[in-house]
Amino acid sequence: MTSLSTARTIPQLLAERAQLDAHPALVDGSRVVSYRELSELSHHAARAYLADGVTRGDRIAIWAENRIEFALALLGAQLIGASVVPLNTRFTGREAAELLERSGARVLVVSDGFLGKSYAGMLRDALADQAAAGSGPVPALPTLRTIVHLDDATGTDDHEWAGYLARGAAVSEDALSAATAQVSPDDIADLLFTSGTTGAPKGVPSTQRQTISVAYAWALGAELSPSDRYAVVNPMFHGFGYKAGLITCIVAGATVYPLATLDTTGLLDLIERERISVLPGVPTVFTSLLDHPEVATRDTSSLRFATAGAATAPETLFQDMKSVLGFDRVAQAYGLSECVVATMTRKEDDIDHVKQTSGPAVAGIEIKVVNADGVAVATGEDGEILLRGADVMRGYYDDPEATAAAIDPDGWLHTGDIGQLDEHGCLKITDRLKDMYIVGGFNVYPAEIENVLRKHPAVNESAVIGIDDARLGNVGRAYVVLRHDAPADITPESLHDFCRTHLANFKVPREFVFVSDFPRTGAGKILKGELRDRARQETAARA
């Protein structure tokens, strides 16, 4: 088995993995890119950037779905010390414009037509009423000099990917080698913006060393090898799909199968046809597979390893993933944009332990759980989770005020997440500070209620929020997505009675609302902020 790469820069990593030669690196439908081709094609992209005047420290934005060209655009930039700014494919033109302006992106690579959207058109329309500040493709964005379309750029003055790559032929081998040779482990590899669910998005810069180190920790915990076939359904614009997906596979020499969207039938087809062995995802990925009408007749025996991360997972989900989907090992992990992989459960942990915790800290990370006064709490007590270590961000991009609020003088990152440490040093996530609400003086954590609702045979997924109440301050409202085969007689009252048998009275939601789906981030996390806004609007309309 090929050992995990210990490279500290992207140029080193690609040079090492090119030795795998014809072993497939990415498979996207009928297209197969070997590890040698991955290195060569990424260098072609690097040449194109150099021909366009991109230099070390510049920023390249990518607004595209999971596909081979996403990987090439990203790796090509990092090969010459430029940093990547991935943009959420669900963004509006105005949201994208804000991050392009804040990051000072020099080049924008777009996949027009994905989800039926013209991203370049949306961007230009959003800024149509803005005064021109530059002479580039979007005059209101003076730092943006080039827009490159991965597909058709007909009707614009923008570049198409193939033509853009061809321009790189003007860059000599010596010039390319000089550019890659100057790349340092401390060069910024990426600038990921937080989802904005707790306010305005904040930029999280990560060095090349940190990005590869995070991937190494994930690959080590998942015991990845070149024999693994890794379905990356998590979007590559998110750390889960990019660092714990694409880069992790390169570190391990595994094969990436990028999925542009979550189509459960298509995913089951892929698992059967390609013998997928690794499938991390948000809980929705697995609840959707488990709820698929054909799941019992499909061959999912190749599945070896999964995590249900990036959101609070119902405890019953892990057993279902093993007993129904057939995973050999199901793990939990904990991380956030500011530290993509902080903890991970271990191979020897039994399923009951995995259901309860996200494991101990990975190498190089320290964890502390504190009360409101910043004092460490006892084992088994709830508090805010603090992180410190080499892979924790050093500060938010161009935002010293937010940095000072998040990182204390001793270097501890205050995550805003609530959890507890057990006697083995394993972390249990209780909830988000922002999601907690108070009913008559008692703290209520929605994740606990959502875990209970998941145990009901008719419930596929739920999201609980607190809504205003004149007497108690807040009461709970549960938004519920039922299973496809839920009995027709399921009512809000029956769910209320079910919760009363499992929860203290003050934790039982007052209201249960059936919905077909939830508002979500591009990474699949439920946007509880939008649910709270919806509830406030409904309350105001009734007043």
mmCIF file of C-alpha atoms in Angstrom, residues 30-192:
data_model
loop_
_atom_site.group_PDB
_atom_site.id
_atom_site.type_symbol
_atom_site.label_atom_id
_atom_site.label_comp_id
_atom_site.label_asym_id
_atom_site.label_seq_id
_atom_site.Cartn_x
_atom_site.Cartn_y
_atom_site.Cartn_z
ATOM 1 C CA SER A 30 -16.777 8.556 -18.974
ATOM 2 C CA ARG A 31 -13.833 10.877 -18.343
ATOM 3 C CA VAL A 32 -10.861 9.420 -16.492
ATOM 4 C CA VAL A 33 -7.814 11.468 -15.460
ATOM 5 C CA SER A 34 -4.789 9.521 -14.233
ATOM 6 C CA TYR A 35 -2.450 10.849 -11.555
ATOM 7 C CA ARG A 36 0.195 11.640 -14.150
ATOM 8 C CA GLU A 37 -2.395 13.477 -16.242
ATOM 9 C CA LEU A 38 -3.639 15.318 -13.154
ATOM 10 C CA SER A 39 -0.158 16.719 -12.627
ATOM 11 C CA GLU A 40 0.281 17.588 -16.308
ATOM 12 C CA LEU A 41 -3.123 19.223 -16.705
ATOM 13 C CA SER A 42 -2.733 21.193 -13.463
ATOM 14 C CA HIS A 43 0.595 22.493 -14.764
ATOM 15 C CA HIS A 44 -1.158 23.526 -17.993
ATOM 16 C CA ALA A 45 -3.595 25.571 -15.895
ATOM 17 C CA ALA A 46 -0.665 27.080 -13.984
ATOM 18 C CA ARG A 47 0.936 28.119 -17.293
ATOM 19 C CA ALA A 48 -2.311 29.797 -18.357
ATOM 20 C CA TYR A 49 -2.483 31.793 -15.136
ATOM 21 C CA LEU A 50 1.135 32.886 -15.577
ATOM 22 C CA ALA A 51 0.427 33.939 -19.161
ATOM 23 C CA ASP A 52 -2.459 36.021 -17.798
ATOM 24 C CA GLY A 53 -0.155 37.836 -15.391
ATOM 25 C CA VAL A 54 -1.158 35.954 -12.234
ATOM 26 C CA THR A 55 1.637 35.908 -9.666
ATOM 27 C CA ARG A 56 2.318 34.415 -6.268
ATOM 28 C CA GLY A 57 -0.143 35.789 -3.693
ATOM 29 C CA ASP A 58 -2.885 36.641 -6.219
ATOM 30 C CA ARG A 59 -6.357 35.185 -5.731
ATOM 31 C CA ILE A 60 -8.300 33.003 -8.167
ATOM 32 C CA ALA A 61 -12.057 32.621 -7.605
ATOM 33 C CA ILE A 62 -13.845 29.451 -8.740
ATOM 34 C CA TRP A 63 -17.629 29.437 -9.129
ATOM 35 C CA ALA A 64 -18.414 25.925 -10.292
ATOM 36 C CA GLU A 65 -19.826 22.541 -9.348
ATOM 37 C CA ASN A 66 -17.831 19.403 -8.573
ATOM 38 C CA ARG A 67 -16.085 18.452 -11.816
ATOM 39 C CA ILE A 68 -12.624 17.690 -13.129
ATOM 40 C CA GLU A 69 -12.011 21.288 -14.233
ATOM 41 C CA PHE A 70 -12.693 22.539 -10.701
ATOM 42 C CA ALA A 71 -9.752 20.453 -9.494
ATOM 43 C CA LEU A 72 -7.505 21.637 -12.341
ATOM 44 C CA ALA A 73 -8.373 25.320 -11.842
ATOM 45 C CA LEU A 74 -7.701 25.000 -8.112
ATOM 46 C CA LEU A 75 -4.467 23.013 -8.286
ATOM 47 C CA GLY A 76 -3.116 25.112 -11.141
ATOM 48 C CA ALA A 77 -3.457 28.263 -9.046
ATOM 49 C CA GLN A 78 -1.839 26.689 -5.996
ATOM 50 C CA LEU A 79 1.066 25.364 -8.089
ATOM 51 C CA ILE A 80 2.290 28.953 -8.553
ATOM 52 C CA GLY A 81 1.473 30.193 -5.057
ATOM 53 C CA ALA A 82 -1.854 31.848 -5.857
ATOM 54 C CA SER A 83 -4.719 31.232 -3.453
ATOM 55 C CA VAL A 84 -8.176 29.974 -4.338
ATOM 56 C CA VAL A 85 -11.495 31.580 -3.378
ATOM 57 C CA PRO A 86 -14.271 28.987 -3.938
ATOM 58 C CA LEU A 87 -17.754 30.492 -4.361
ATOM 59 C CA ASN A 88 -20.971 28.756 -3.347
ATOM 60 C CA THR A 89 -22.933 27.613 -6.409
ATOM 61 C CA ARG A 90 -26.152 28.766 -4.695
ATOM 62 C CA PHE A 91 -24.915 32.348 -4.404
ATOM 63 C CA THR A 92 -26.760 35.216 -5.993
ATOM 64 C CA GLY A 93 -24.789 37.579 -8.191
ATOM 65 C CA ARG A 94 -24.658 40.131 -5.400
ATOM 66 C CA GLU A 95 -23.332 37.614 -2.870
ATOM 67 C CA ALA A 96 -20.602 36.547 -5.290
ATOM 68 C CA ALA A 97 -19.743 40.170 -6.074
ATOM 69 C CA GLU A 98 -19.245 40.918 -2.381
ATOM 70 C CA LEU A 99 -16.723 38.114 -1.928
ATOM 71 C CA LEU A 100 -14.947 38.898 -5.202
ATOM 72 C CA GLU A 101 -14.546 42.480 -4.068
ATOM 73 C CA ARG A 102 -13.475 41.605 -0.532
ATOM 74 C CA SER A 103 -10.963 39.009 -1.679
ATOM 75 C CA GLY A 104 -9.587 41.104 -4.531
ATOM 76 C CA ALA A 105 -9.803 38.122 -6.884
ATOM 77 C CA ARG A 106 -7.743 38.553 -10.062
ATOM 78 C CA VAL A 107 -9.413 35.775 -12.124
ATOM 79 C CA LEU A 108 -12.886 34.222 -11.936
ATOM 80 C CA VAL A 109 -13.420 30.705 -13.302
ATOM 81 C CA VAL A 110 -17.127 29.971 -13.821
ATOM 82 C CA SER A 111 -19.329 27.080 -14.898
ATOM 83 C CA ASP A 112 -22.168 28.905 -16.626
ATOM 84 C CA GLY A 113 -25.279 26.809 -17.043
ATOM 85 C CA PHE A 114 -25.006 24.791 -13.837
ATOM 86 C CA LEU A 115 -28.404 24.682 -12.103
ATOM 87 C CA GLY A 116 -29.703 26.650 -15.088
ATOM 88 C CA LYS A 117 -27.813 29.779 -14.038
ATOM 89 C CA SER A 118 -25.534 32.123 -15.933
ATOM 90 C CA TYR A 119 -23.116 33.025 -13.164
ATOM 91 C CA ALA A 120 -21.281 35.661 -15.193
ATOM 92 C CA GLY A 121 -24.606 37.166 -16.224
ATOM 93 C CA MET A 122 -25.852 37.175 -12.634
ATOM 94 C CA LEU A 123 -22.677 38.911 -11.540
ATOM 95 C CA ARG A 124 -22.911 41.593 -14.201
ATOM 96 C CA ASP A 125 -26.639 42.132 -13.595
ATOM 97 C CA ALA A 126 -26.064 42.533 -9.845
ATOM 98 C CA LEU A 127 -23.547 45.306 -10.464
ATOM 99 C CA ALA A 128 -25.226 46.938 -13.458
ATOM 100 C CA ASP A 129 -26.140 50.032 -11.443
ATOM 101 C CA GLN A 130 -22.667 50.406 -9.919
ATOM 102 C CA ALA A 131 -20.266 53.048 -11.139
ATOM 103 C CA ALA A 132 -17.312 51.752 -13.154
ATOM 104 C CA ALA A 133 -14.168 51.529 -11.045
ATOM 105 C CA GLY A 134 -11.991 49.582 -13.466
ATOM 106 C CA SER A 135 -11.691 48.477 -17.077
ATOM 107 C CA GLY A 136 -11.981 44.715 -16.621
ATOM 108 C CA PRO A 137 -14.833 42.338 -17.534
ATOM 109 C CA VAL A 138 -16.973 43.722 -14.674
ATOM 110 C CA PRO A 139 -16.096 47.420 -14.408
ATOM 111 C CA ALA A 140 -17.497 47.681 -10.873
ATOM 112 C CA LEU A 141 -14.867 45.141 -9.723
ATOM 113 C CA PRO A 142 -11.536 46.836 -10.418
ATOM 114 C CA THR A 143 -9.315 43.955 -9.291
ATOM 115 C CA LEU A 144 -11.075 41.368 -11.480
ATOM 116 C CA ARG A 145 -9.187 41.208 -14.756
ATOM 117 C CA THR A 146 -10.355 37.957 -16.355
ATOM 118 C CA ILE A 147 -13.438 35.715 -16.457
ATOM 119 C CA VAL A 148 -12.902 32.170 -17.750
ATOM 120 C CA HIS A 149 -15.846 29.943 -18.686
ATOM 121 C CA LEU A 150 -15.379 26.211 -18.241
ATOM 122 C CA ASP A 151 -17.884 25.674 -21.015
ATOM 123 C CA ASP A 152 -19.343 28.066 -23.606
ATOM 124 C CA ALA A 153 -18.531 31.785 -23.469
ATOM 125 C CA THR A 154 -20.427 32.673 -26.658
ATOM 126 C CA GLY A 155 -21.749 36.221 -26.758
ATOM 127 C CA THR A 156 -19.227 37.639 -24.295
ATOM 128 C CA ASP A 157 -15.681 38.908 -24.340
ATOM 129 C CA ASP A 158 -14.779 36.348 -21.668
ATOM 130 C CA HIS A 159 -12.400 33.436 -22.222
ATOM 131 C CA GLU A 160 -13.270 29.776 -22.710
ATOM 132 C CA TRP A 161 -11.263 27.240 -20.689
ATOM 133 C CA ALA A 162 -9.679 25.485 -23.672
ATOM 134 C CA GLY A 163 -8.551 28.739 -25.250
ATOM 135 C CA TYR A 164 -7.341 30.069 -21.940
ATOM 136 C CA LEU A 165 -5.192 26.970 -21.420
ATOM 137 C CA ALA A 166 -3.777 27.323 -24.925
ATOM 138 C CA ARG A 167 -2.407 30.748 -24.014
ATOM 139 C CA GLY A 168 -0.134 29.027 -21.519
ATOM 140 C CA ALA A 169 2.004 27.675 -24.354
ATOM 141 C CA ALA A 170 3.714 31.070 -24.390
ATOM 142 C CA VAL A 171 5.152 30.383 -20.921
ATOM 143 C CA SER A 172 8.465 28.548 -20.983
ATOM 144 C CA GLU A 173 9.249 25.472 -18.929
ATOM 145 C CA ASP A 174 11.907 27.450 -17.082
ATOM 146 C CA ALA A 175 9.399 30.172 -16.146
ATOM 147 C CA LEU A 176 6.908 27.579 -14.900
ATOM 148 C CA SER A 177 9.590 25.765 -12.891
ATOM 149 C CA ALA A 178 10.732 29.034 -11.334
ATOM 150 C CA ALA A 179 7.160 29.860 -10.294
ATOM 151 C CA THR A 180 6.504 26.465 -8.705
ATOM 152 C CA ALA A 181 9.919 26.418 -6.996
ATOM 153 C CA GLN A 182 9.193 29.617 -5.089
ATOM 154 C CA VAL A 183 6.036 28.231 -3.461
ATOM 155 C CA SER A 184 6.350 27.956 0.319
ATOM 156 C CA PRO A 185 4.403 25.877 2.868
ATOM 157 C CA ASP A 186 3.363 29.226 4.372
ATOM 158 C CA ASP A 187 1.824 30.553 1.154
ATOM 159 C CA ILE A 188 -1.946 30.981 1.431
ATOM 160 C CA ALA A 189 -3.587 28.087 -0.419
ATOM 161 C CA ASP A 190 -7.191 29.153 -0.074
ATOM 162 C CA LEU A 191 -9.535 31.736 1.325
ATOM 163 C CA LEU A 192 -12.770 30.041 2.395
#
